[in-house]
mmCIF file of C-alpha atoms and ligand atoms in Angstrom:
data_model
loop_
_atom_site.group_PDB
_atom_site.id
_atom_site.type_symbol
_atom_site.label_atom_id
_atom_site.label_comp_id
_atom_site.label_asym_id
_atom_site.label_seq_id
_atom_site.Cartn_x
_atom_site.Cartn_y
_atom_site.Cartn_z
ATOM 1 C CA MET A 1159 0.000 0.000 0.000
ATOM 2 C CA LYS A 1160 1.482 3.334 -1.106
ATOM 3 C CA SER A 1161 1.742 5.888 1.682
ATOM 4 C CA LEU A 1162 0.155 9.266 0.970
ATOM 5 C CA PHE A 1163 0.692 10.884 4.333
ATOM 6 C CA GLU A 1164 3.526 9.965 6.627
ATOM 7 C CA VAL A 1165 4.398 11.255 10.076
ATOM 8 C CA ARG A 1166 7.719 10.034 11.417
ATOM 9 C CA ASN A 1167 9.053 10.272 14.965
ATOM 10 C CA LEU A 1168 7.185 13.433 15.836
ATOM 11 C CA ASN A 1169 8.041 15.038 19.190
ATOM 12 C CA LYS A 1170 6.674 18.057 21.040
ATOM 13 C CA LYS A 1171 7.042 19.362 24.579
ATOM 14 C CA PHE A 1172 5.171 22.233 26.201
ATOM 15 C CA GLY A 1173 7.578 23.389 28.890
ATOM 16 C CA GLY A 1174 8.483 20.160 30.637
ATOM 17 C CA LEU A 1175 5.345 18.327 29.503
ATOM 18 C CA VAL A 1176 5.786 15.759 26.722
ATOM 19 C CA VAL A 1177 2.605 16.007 24.612
ATOM 20 C CA THR A 1178 3.839 14.193 21.500
ATOM 21 C CA ASN A 1179 6.210 11.312 22.118
ATOM 22 C CA ASP A 1180 7.887 9.851 19.042
ATOM 23 C CA VAL A 1181 4.606 9.541 17.154
ATOM 24 C CA SER A 1182 4.683 7.822 13.742
ATOM 25 C CA ILE A 1183 1.502 7.368 11.708
ATOM 26 C CA SER A 1184 1.068 6.776 7.994
ATOM 27 C CA MET A 1185 -2.010 6.837 5.820
ATOM 28 C CA ALA A 1186 -2.826 5.620 2.311
ATOM 29 C CA PRO A 1187 -5.491 6.938 -0.072
ATOM 30 C CA GLY A 1188 -8.926 5.811 1.133
ATOM 31 C CA ASP A 1189 -7.889 5.253 4.740
ATOM 32 C CA ARG A 1190 -10.523 5.708 7.414
ATOM 33 C CA LEU A 1191 -8.535 6.154 10.595
ATOM 34 C CA ALA A 1192 -9.889 6.995 14.044
ATOM 35 C CA LEU A 1193 -7.500 8.670 16.496
ATOM 36 C CA ILE A 1194 -8.749 8.131 20.029
ATOM 37 C CA GLY A 1195 -7.440 8.547 23.561
ATOM 38 C CA PRO A 1196 -8.258 10.223 26.864
ATOM 39 C CA ASN A 1197 -8.633 13.996 27.186
ATOM 40 C CA GLY A 1198 -5.215 15.635 27.198
ATOM 41 C CA ALA A 1199 -3.607 12.693 25.341
ATOM 42 C CA GLY A 1200 -2.292 15.057 22.653
ATOM 43 C CA LYS A 1201 -4.771 14.386 19.825
ATOM 44 C CA THR A 1202 -5.465 18.019 18.928
ATOM 45 C CA THR A 1203 -1.764 18.840 19.335
ATOM 46 C CA PHE A 1204 -0.967 16.080 16.831
ATOM 47 C CA ILE A 1205 -3.259 17.742 14.276
ATOM 48 C CA ASN A 1206 -1.767 21.166 15.037
ATOM 49 C CA LEU A 1207 1.720 19.778 14.464
ATOM 50 C CA VAL A 1208 1.033 18.010 11.192
ATOM 51 C CA THR A 1209 -0.944 20.935 9.734
ATOM 52 C CA GLY A 1210 1.760 23.471 10.612
ATOM 53 C CA ASN A 1211 -0.246 25.340 13.244
ATOM 54 C CA LEU A 1212 2.471 24.289 15.700
ATOM 55 C CA GLN A 1213 6.140 23.489 15.065
ATOM 56 C CA PRO A 1214 7.385 20.096 16.297
ATOM 57 C CA ASP A 1215 10.622 19.857 18.302
ATOM 58 C CA SER A 1216 11.666 17.052 15.952
ATOM 59 C CA GLY A 1217 10.235 14.643 13.415
ATOM 60 C CA ASP A 1218 8.995 14.793 9.829
ATOM 61 C CA VAL A 1219 5.706 15.097 8.001
ATOM 62 C CA THR A 1220 5.550 14.083 4.342
ATOM 63 C CA LEU A 1221 2.621 14.405 1.938
ATOM 64 C CA GLY A 1222 2.743 12.580 -1.371
ATOM 65 C CA GLY A 1223 6.450 12.005 -0.827
ATOM 66 C CA GLU A 1224 7.205 15.702 -0.242
ATOM 67 C CA ASN A 1225 8.587 16.787 3.119
ATOM 68 C CA VAL A 1226 6.212 19.521 4.343
ATOM 69 C CA THR A 1227 7.564 19.783 7.908
ATOM 70 C CA ARG A 1228 8.826 23.308 7.416
ATOM 71 C CA LEU A 1229 5.930 24.640 5.347
ATOM 72 C CA GLY A 1230 3.286 26.951 6.797
ATOM 73 C CA PRO A 1231 -0.360 25.905 7.214
ATOM 74 C CA ALA A 1232 -1.571 27.575 3.985
ATOM 75 C CA SER A 1233 1.037 25.792 1.856
ATOM 76 C CA ARG A 1234 0.023 22.450 3.362
ATOM 77 C CA VAL A 1235 -3.661 23.149 2.683
ATOM 78 C CA HIS A 1236 -2.715 24.023 -0.898
ATOM 79 C CA ARG A 1237 -1.070 20.594 -1.199
ATOM 80 C CA GLY A 1238 -4.174 18.833 0.101
ATOM 81 C CA LEU A 1239 -3.619 18.519 3.861
ATOM 82 C CA VAL A 1240 -6.825 19.949 5.337
ATOM 83 C CA ARG A 1241 -8.273 20.003 8.858
ATOM 84 C CA SER A 1242 -11.453 20.943 10.631
ATOM 85 C CA PHE A 1243 -11.452 22.413 14.122
ATOM 86 C CA GLN A 1244 -12.708 20.969 17.409
ATOM 87 C CA VAL A 1245 -14.592 24.208 18.062
ATOM 88 C CA THR A 1246 -16.807 25.726 15.401
ATOM 89 C CA ARG A 1247 -15.431 28.810 13.642
ATOM 90 C CA LEU A 1248 -18.296 29.974 11.477
ATOM 91 C CA PHE A 1249 -19.756 33.430 10.840
ATOM 92 C CA GLN A 1250 -23.211 33.532 12.406
ATOM 93 C CA ASP A 1251 -24.619 36.038 9.896
ATOM 94 C CA MET A 1252 -23.321 34.340 6.751
ATOM 95 C CA THR A 1253 -25.043 31.563 4.821
ATOM 96 C CA PRO A 1254 -23.727 28.047 4.113
ATOM 97 C CA GLU A 1255 -23.462 29.004 0.450
ATOM 98 C CA GLU A 1256 -21.298 32.025 1.271
ATOM 99 C CA HIS A 1257 -19.058 29.957 3.540
ATOM 100 C CA VAL A 1258 -18.405 27.283 0.934
ATOM 101 C CA ALA A 1259 -17.940 29.879 -1.837
ATOM 102 C CA LEU A 1260 -15.378 31.636 0.358
ATOM 103 C CA ALA A 1261 -13.497 28.353 0.763
ATOM 104 C CA VAL A 1262 -13.527 27.704 -3.021
ATOM 105 C CA LEU A 1263 -12.210 31.221 -3.685
ATOM 106 C CA GLN A 1264 -9.564 30.766 -0.989
ATOM 107 C CA ARG A 1265 -8.437 27.578 -2.708
ATOM 108 C CA GLU A 1266 -8.166 29.472 -5.989
ATOM 109 C CA GLY A 1267 -6.005 32.060 -4.255
ATOM 110 C CA HIS A 1268 -8.403 34.978 -4.561
ATOM 111 C CA SER A 1269 -8.333 37.795 -2.043
ATOM 112 C CA GLY A 1270 -11.312 38.781 0.107
ATOM 113 C CA ARG A 1271 -12.134 41.514 -2.434
ATOM 114 C CA MET A 1272 -13.277 38.850 -4.912
ATOM 115 C CA PHE A 1273 -15.957 37.826 -2.462
ATOM 116 C CA GLY A 1274 -19.390 39.063 -3.433
ATOM 117 C CA HIS A 1275 -18.723 38.520 -7.121
ATOM 118 C CA TYR A 1276 -18.673 34.751 -6.829
ATOM 119 C CA SER A 1277 -22.380 34.336 -7.621
ATOM 120 C CA GLY A 1278 -21.691 35.516 -11.169
ATOM 121 C CA ARG A 1279 -19.279 32.669 -11.766
ATOM 122 C CA ALA A 1280 -21.189 29.602 -12.856
ATOM 123 C CA GLU A 1281 -18.334 27.154 -12.279
ATOM 124 C CA VAL A 1282 -17.907 28.361 -8.691
ATOM 125 C CA MET A 1283 -21.640 28.143 -8.018
ATOM 126 C CA ASP A 1284 -21.856 24.649 -9.545
ATOM 127 C CA GLU A 1285 -19.055 23.436 -7.335
ATOM 128 C CA VAL A 1286 -20.531 25.085 -4.224
ATOM 129 C CA SER A 1287 -23.922 23.508 -4.928
ATOM 130 C CA ALA A 1288 -22.404 20.058 -5.452
ATOM 131 C CA ILE A 1289 -20.527 20.223 -2.146
ATOM 132 C CA LEU A 1290 -23.562 21.469 -0.213
ATOM 133 C CA ASP A 1291 -25.668 18.744 -1.801
ATOM 134 C CA ARG A 1292 -23.200 16.008 -0.906
ATOM 135 C CA LEU A 1293 -23.350 17.063 2.752
ATOM 136 C CA GLY A 1294 -27.134 17.419 2.816
ATOM 137 C CA LEU A 1295 -26.992 21.216 3.214
ATOM 138 C CA PHE A 1296 -28.307 22.323 -0.168
ATOM 139 C CA ASP A 1297 -31.807 23.191 1.044
ATOM 140 C CA LEU A 1298 -30.326 25.333 3.837
ATOM 141 C CA ARG A 1299 -27.887 27.193 1.611
ATOM 142 C CA HIS A 1300 -29.543 30.605 1.977
ATOM 143 C CA LEU A 1301 -30.224 30.511 5.723
ATOM 144 C CA LYS A 1302 -27.904 32.231 8.154
ATOM 145 C CA VAL A 1303 -25.631 29.961 10.176
ATOM 146 C CA ARG A 1304 -27.410 31.084 13.364
ATOM 147 C CA GLU A 1305 -30.644 29.633 11.944
ATOM 148 C CA ILE A 1306 -29.384 26.102 11.312
ATOM 149 C CA ALA A 1307 -28.929 23.271 13.829
ATOM 150 C CA TYR A 1308 -25.550 22.750 15.480
ATOM 151 C CA GLY A 1309 -25.082 19.387 13.756
ATOM 152 C CA GLN A 1310 -25.576 21.124 10.427
ATOM 153 C CA GLN A 1311 -23.020 23.755 11.381
ATOM 154 C CA ARG A 1312 -20.514 20.973 11.972
ATOM 155 C CA LEU A 1313 -21.391 19.569 8.538
ATOM 156 C CA LEU A 1314 -20.775 22.997 7.052
ATOM 157 C CA GLU A 1315 -17.252 22.889 8.456
ATOM 158 C CA ILE A 1316 -16.704 19.596 6.655
ATOM 159 C CA ALA A 1317 -18.194 21.153 3.506
ATOM 160 C CA MET A 1318 -15.684 24.014 3.744
ATOM 161 C CA ALA A 1319 -12.847 21.554 4.215
ATOM 162 C CA MET A 1320 -14.028 19.626 1.125
ATOM 163 C CA ALA A 1321 -14.041 22.869 -0.884
ATOM 164 C CA LEU A 1322 -10.283 22.997 -0.332
ATOM 165 C CA LYS A 1323 -9.934 19.698 -2.286
ATOM 166 C CA PRO A 1324 -8.197 17.654 0.396
ATOM 167 C CA ARG A 1325 -6.201 14.516 -0.233
ATOM 168 C CA VAL A 1326 -5.902 14.028 3.522
ATOM 169 C CA LEU A 1327 -8.726 15.277 5.757
ATOM 170 C CA LEU A 1328 -8.200 15.621 9.505
ATOM 171 C CA LEU A 1329 -11.408 15.980 11.532
ATOM 172 C CA ASP A 1330 -11.112 17.050 15.165
ATOM 173 C CA GLU A 1331 -14.218 15.772 16.969
ATOM 174 C CA PRO A 1332 -16.723 16.478 14.167
ATOM 175 C CA ALA A 1333 -19.574 15.235 16.357
ATOM 176 C CA ALA A 1334 -18.552 17.105 19.530
ATOM 177 C CA GLY A 1335 -21.497 18.926 21.071
ATOM 178 C CA VAL A 1336 -23.896 17.483 18.506
ATOM 179 C CA PRO A 1337 -27.043 16.001 20.046
ATOM 180 C CA GLN A 1338 -27.493 12.232 19.653
ATOM 181 C CA SER A 1339 -30.468 12.864 17.365
ATOM 182 C CA GLU A 1340 -28.183 14.578 14.827
ATOM 183 C CA THR A 1341 -25.121 12.312 14.873
ATOM 184 C CA ALA A 1342 -26.631 10.069 12.178
ATOM 185 C CA ARG A 1343 -26.380 13.034 9.788
ATOM 186 C CA ILE A 1344 -22.683 13.423 10.505
ATOM 187 C CA GLU A 1345 -22.152 9.727 10.001
ATOM 188 C CA ALA A 1346 -24.033 9.751 6.681
ATOM 189 C CA ALA A 1347 -21.997 12.746 5.540
ATOM 190 C CA LEU A 1348 -18.719 11.022 6.410
ATOM 191 C CA ALA A 1349 -19.867 7.939 4.509
ATOM 192 C CA SER A 1350 -20.588 10.068 1.429
ATOM 193 C CA LEU A 1351 -17.054 11.481 1.128
ATOM 194 C CA PRO A 1352 -14.898 10.349 -1.830
ATOM 195 C CA ALA A 1353 -13.549 6.815 -1.453
ATOM 196 C CA ASP A 1354 -9.950 7.789 -2.286
ATOM 197 C CA LEU A 1355 -9.786 10.556 0.322
ATOM 198 C CA ALA A 1356 -7.695 9.635 3.388
ATOM 199 C CA ILE A 1357 -9.604 10.625 6.539
ATOM 200 C CA LEU A 1358 -8.333 10.795 10.098
ATOM 201 C CA MET A 1359 -11.070 11.461 12.645
ATOM 202 C CA ILE A 1360 -10.767 12.192 16.342
ATOM 203 C CA ASP A 1361 -13.897 11.307 18.280
ATOM 204 C CA HIS A 1362 -15.027 10.120 21.690
ATOM 205 C CA ASP A 1363 -18.207 8.401 20.559
ATOM 206 C CA MET A 1364 -16.953 4.829 20.353
ATOM 207 C CA ASP A 1365 -20.001 3.585 18.478
ATOM 208 C CA LEU A 1366 -19.334 6.176 15.776
ATOM 209 C CA VAL A 1367 -15.623 5.324 15.792
ATOM 210 C CA PHE A 1368 -16.289 1.624 15.313
ATOM 211 C CA ARG A 1369 -18.703 2.214 12.445
ATOM 212 C CA PHE A 1370 -16.418 4.719 10.695
ATOM 213 C CA ALA A 1371 -12.923 3.363 11.154
ATOM 214 C CA LYS A 1372 -11.031 0.674 9.276
ATOM 215 C CA ARG A 1373 -8.079 1.369 11.545
ATOM 216 C CA VAL A 1374 -7.725 2.781 15.041
ATOM 217 C CA VAL A 1375 -4.761 4.560 16.619
ATOM 218 C CA VAL A 1376 -4.822 5.087 20.381
ATOM 219 C CA LEU A 1377 -2.828 7.908 21.923
ATOM 220 C CA ALA A 1378 -2.167 8.064 25.675
ATOM 221 C CA ALA A 1379 0.034 10.719 27.283
ATOM 222 C CA GLY A 1380 1.412 11.628 23.843
ATOM 223 C CA THR A 1381 2.413 8.060 22.953
ATOM 224 C CA VAL A 1382 0.864 5.725 20.370
ATOM 225 C CA ILE A 1383 -0.110 2.649 22.396
ATOM 226 C CA PHE A 1384 -2.122 0.900 19.666
ATOM 227 C CA ASP A 1385 -2.308 1.032 15.855
ATOM 228 C CA GLY A 1386 -4.468 -1.679 14.345
ATOM 229 C CA LEU A 1387 -7.899 -3.016 13.501
ATOM 230 C CA PRO A 1388 -11.012 -1.842 15.350
ATOM 231 C CA LYS A 1389 -11.861 -5.432 16.245
ATOM 232 C CA ASP A 1390 -8.609 -5.803 18.159
ATOM 233 C CA VAL A 1391 -8.610 -2.519 20.059
ATOM 234 C CA THR A 1392 -11.037 -3.386 22.840
ATOM 235 C CA GLN A 1393 -9.108 -6.523 23.726
ATOM 236 C CA ASN A 1394 -5.740 -4.774 23.940
ATOM 237 C CA ALA A 1395 -4.527 -4.714 27.551
ATOM 238 C CA ARG A 1396 -2.694 -1.371 27.325
ATOM 239 C CA VAL A 1397 -5.673 0.312 25.705
ATOM 240 C CA ARG A 1398 -8.080 -1.081 28.272
ATOM 241 C CA GLU A 1399 -5.890 0.194 31.047
ATOM 242 C CA ALA A 1400 -5.376 3.664 29.536
ATOM 243 C CA TYR A 1401 -8.755 4.351 28.064
ATOM 244 C CA LEU A 1402 -11.195 1.752 26.975
ATOM 245 C CA GLY A 1403 -11.771 -0.243 30.127
ATOM 246 C CA SER A 1404 -14.912 1.667 30.915
ATOM 247 C CA TYR A 1405 -16.190 1.249 27.347
ATOM 248 C CA ALA A 1406 -15.540 -2.467 27.209
ATOM 249 C CA ASP A 1407 -17.010 -3.006 30.670
ATOM 250 C CA ALA A 1408 -19.923 -0.596 30.635
ATOM 251 C CA GLY A 1409 -20.527 -0.075 26.928
ATOM 252 C CA SER A 1410 -19.643 3.613 26.914
ATOM 253 C CA ALA A 1411 -16.435 5.640 26.992
ATOM 254 C CA ALA A 1412 -15.783 8.889 28.803
HETATM 255 N N1 ADP B 2784 -0.460 25.682 23.601
HETATM 256 C C1 ADP B 2784 -0.271 24.884 24.672
HETATM 257 N N2 ADP B 2784 0.590 25.223 25.659
HETATM 258 C C2 ADP B 2784 0.785 24.423 26.722
HETATM 259 N N3 ADP B 2784 0.172 23.230 26.901
HETATM 260 C C3 ADP B 2784 -0.706 22.835 25.957
HETATM 261 C C4 ADP B 2784 -0.991 23.643 24.798
HETATM 262 N N4 ADP B 2784 -1.888 22.975 24.030
HETATM 263 C C5 ADP B 2784 -2.177 21.834 24.685
HETATM 264 N N5 ADP B 2784 -1.470 21.744 25.845
HETATM 265 C C6 ADP B 2784 -1.469 20.601 26.763
HETATM 266 O O1 ADP B 2784 -1.036 19.487 25.989
HETATM 267 C C7 ADP B 2784 -1.753 18.306 26.371
HETATM 268 C C8 ADP B 2784 -2.440 17.726 25.176
HETATM 269 O O2 ADP B 2784 -3.523 18.572 24.777
HETATM 270 P P1 ADP B 2784 -4.429 18.264 23.534
HETATM 271 O O3 ADP B 2784 -3.558 17.994 22.373
HETATM 272 O O4 ADP B 2784 -5.402 19.377 23.415
HETATM 273 O O5 ADP B 2784 -5.151 16.917 23.977
HETATM 274 P P2 ADP B 2784 -6.454 16.167 23.404
HETATM 275 O O6 ADP B 2784 -6.865 16.837 22.130
HETATM 276 O O7 ADP B 2784 -6.031 14.742 23.236
HETATM 277 O O8 ADP B 2784 -7.514 16.278 24.464
HETATM 278 C C9 ADP B 2784 -2.695 18.748 27.502
HETATM 279 O O9 ADP B 2784 -2.046 18.469 28.725
HETATM 280 C C10 ADP B 2784 -2.849 20.226 27.283
HETATM 281 O O10 ADP B 2784 -3.132 20.877 28.489
HETATM 282 MG MG1 MG B 2785 -8.666 17.794 21.508
#
């Protein structure tokens, strides 16, 4: 299997605290990887490091064979390494259509001044409509963000990430804060993403993780303690001790 995205021996300390301890993870096109672990394990920091939002102390990140470790976040996005955030960053008074159009224009390298003229460009509008449709947001495209459900706002973030044409998509808790009644929408949206896209998802909902993932990586105190098949993770002694004991025993994780 050819590796599309490769993280090798990544290390990061905050002061004296080791948050990323020699982490190596690789992904191939089409991967569906869940990154799990207790709060404070270093999951979000891992995403910040590989996307260039934080600089590692040591280690390498390669994308499509190119070393991107010293590139800034925008250059990595341009090459297809795209993330969503754990906390929603949307404009309450803008519509889903405007958000996705903004992301398409950003990808094309246009400045903010171009914004507002996008609706006259048929190819931009066609692409925006296709993305909104894929994520089940087309009928809401003209509402303001404040008027749509929180689960749909999280889907809009994924829509914006898709507008950047990712090859590797990193999702930081896409279902966080979403009521149980709306998680099925998130799951359906994830299932509808292109088969050759490599997706890494952080989430705490183990039922969602097990349905989504073909592979699971468990991080505890900055260290990878498991990298393997979902069916093997609950039986792994280190994982049970660090994290999953409560899930395996009681059927739900913290
Ligand atoms: N910018 C920062 N400065 C100092 N410590 C940080 C910073 N960001 C995160 N941390 C610490 O690093 C550890 C890992 O955090 P984080 O990556 O957010 O964990 P997770 O996403 O797995 O819950 C935590 O102990 C957190 O308090
Ligand atoms: Mg986090």
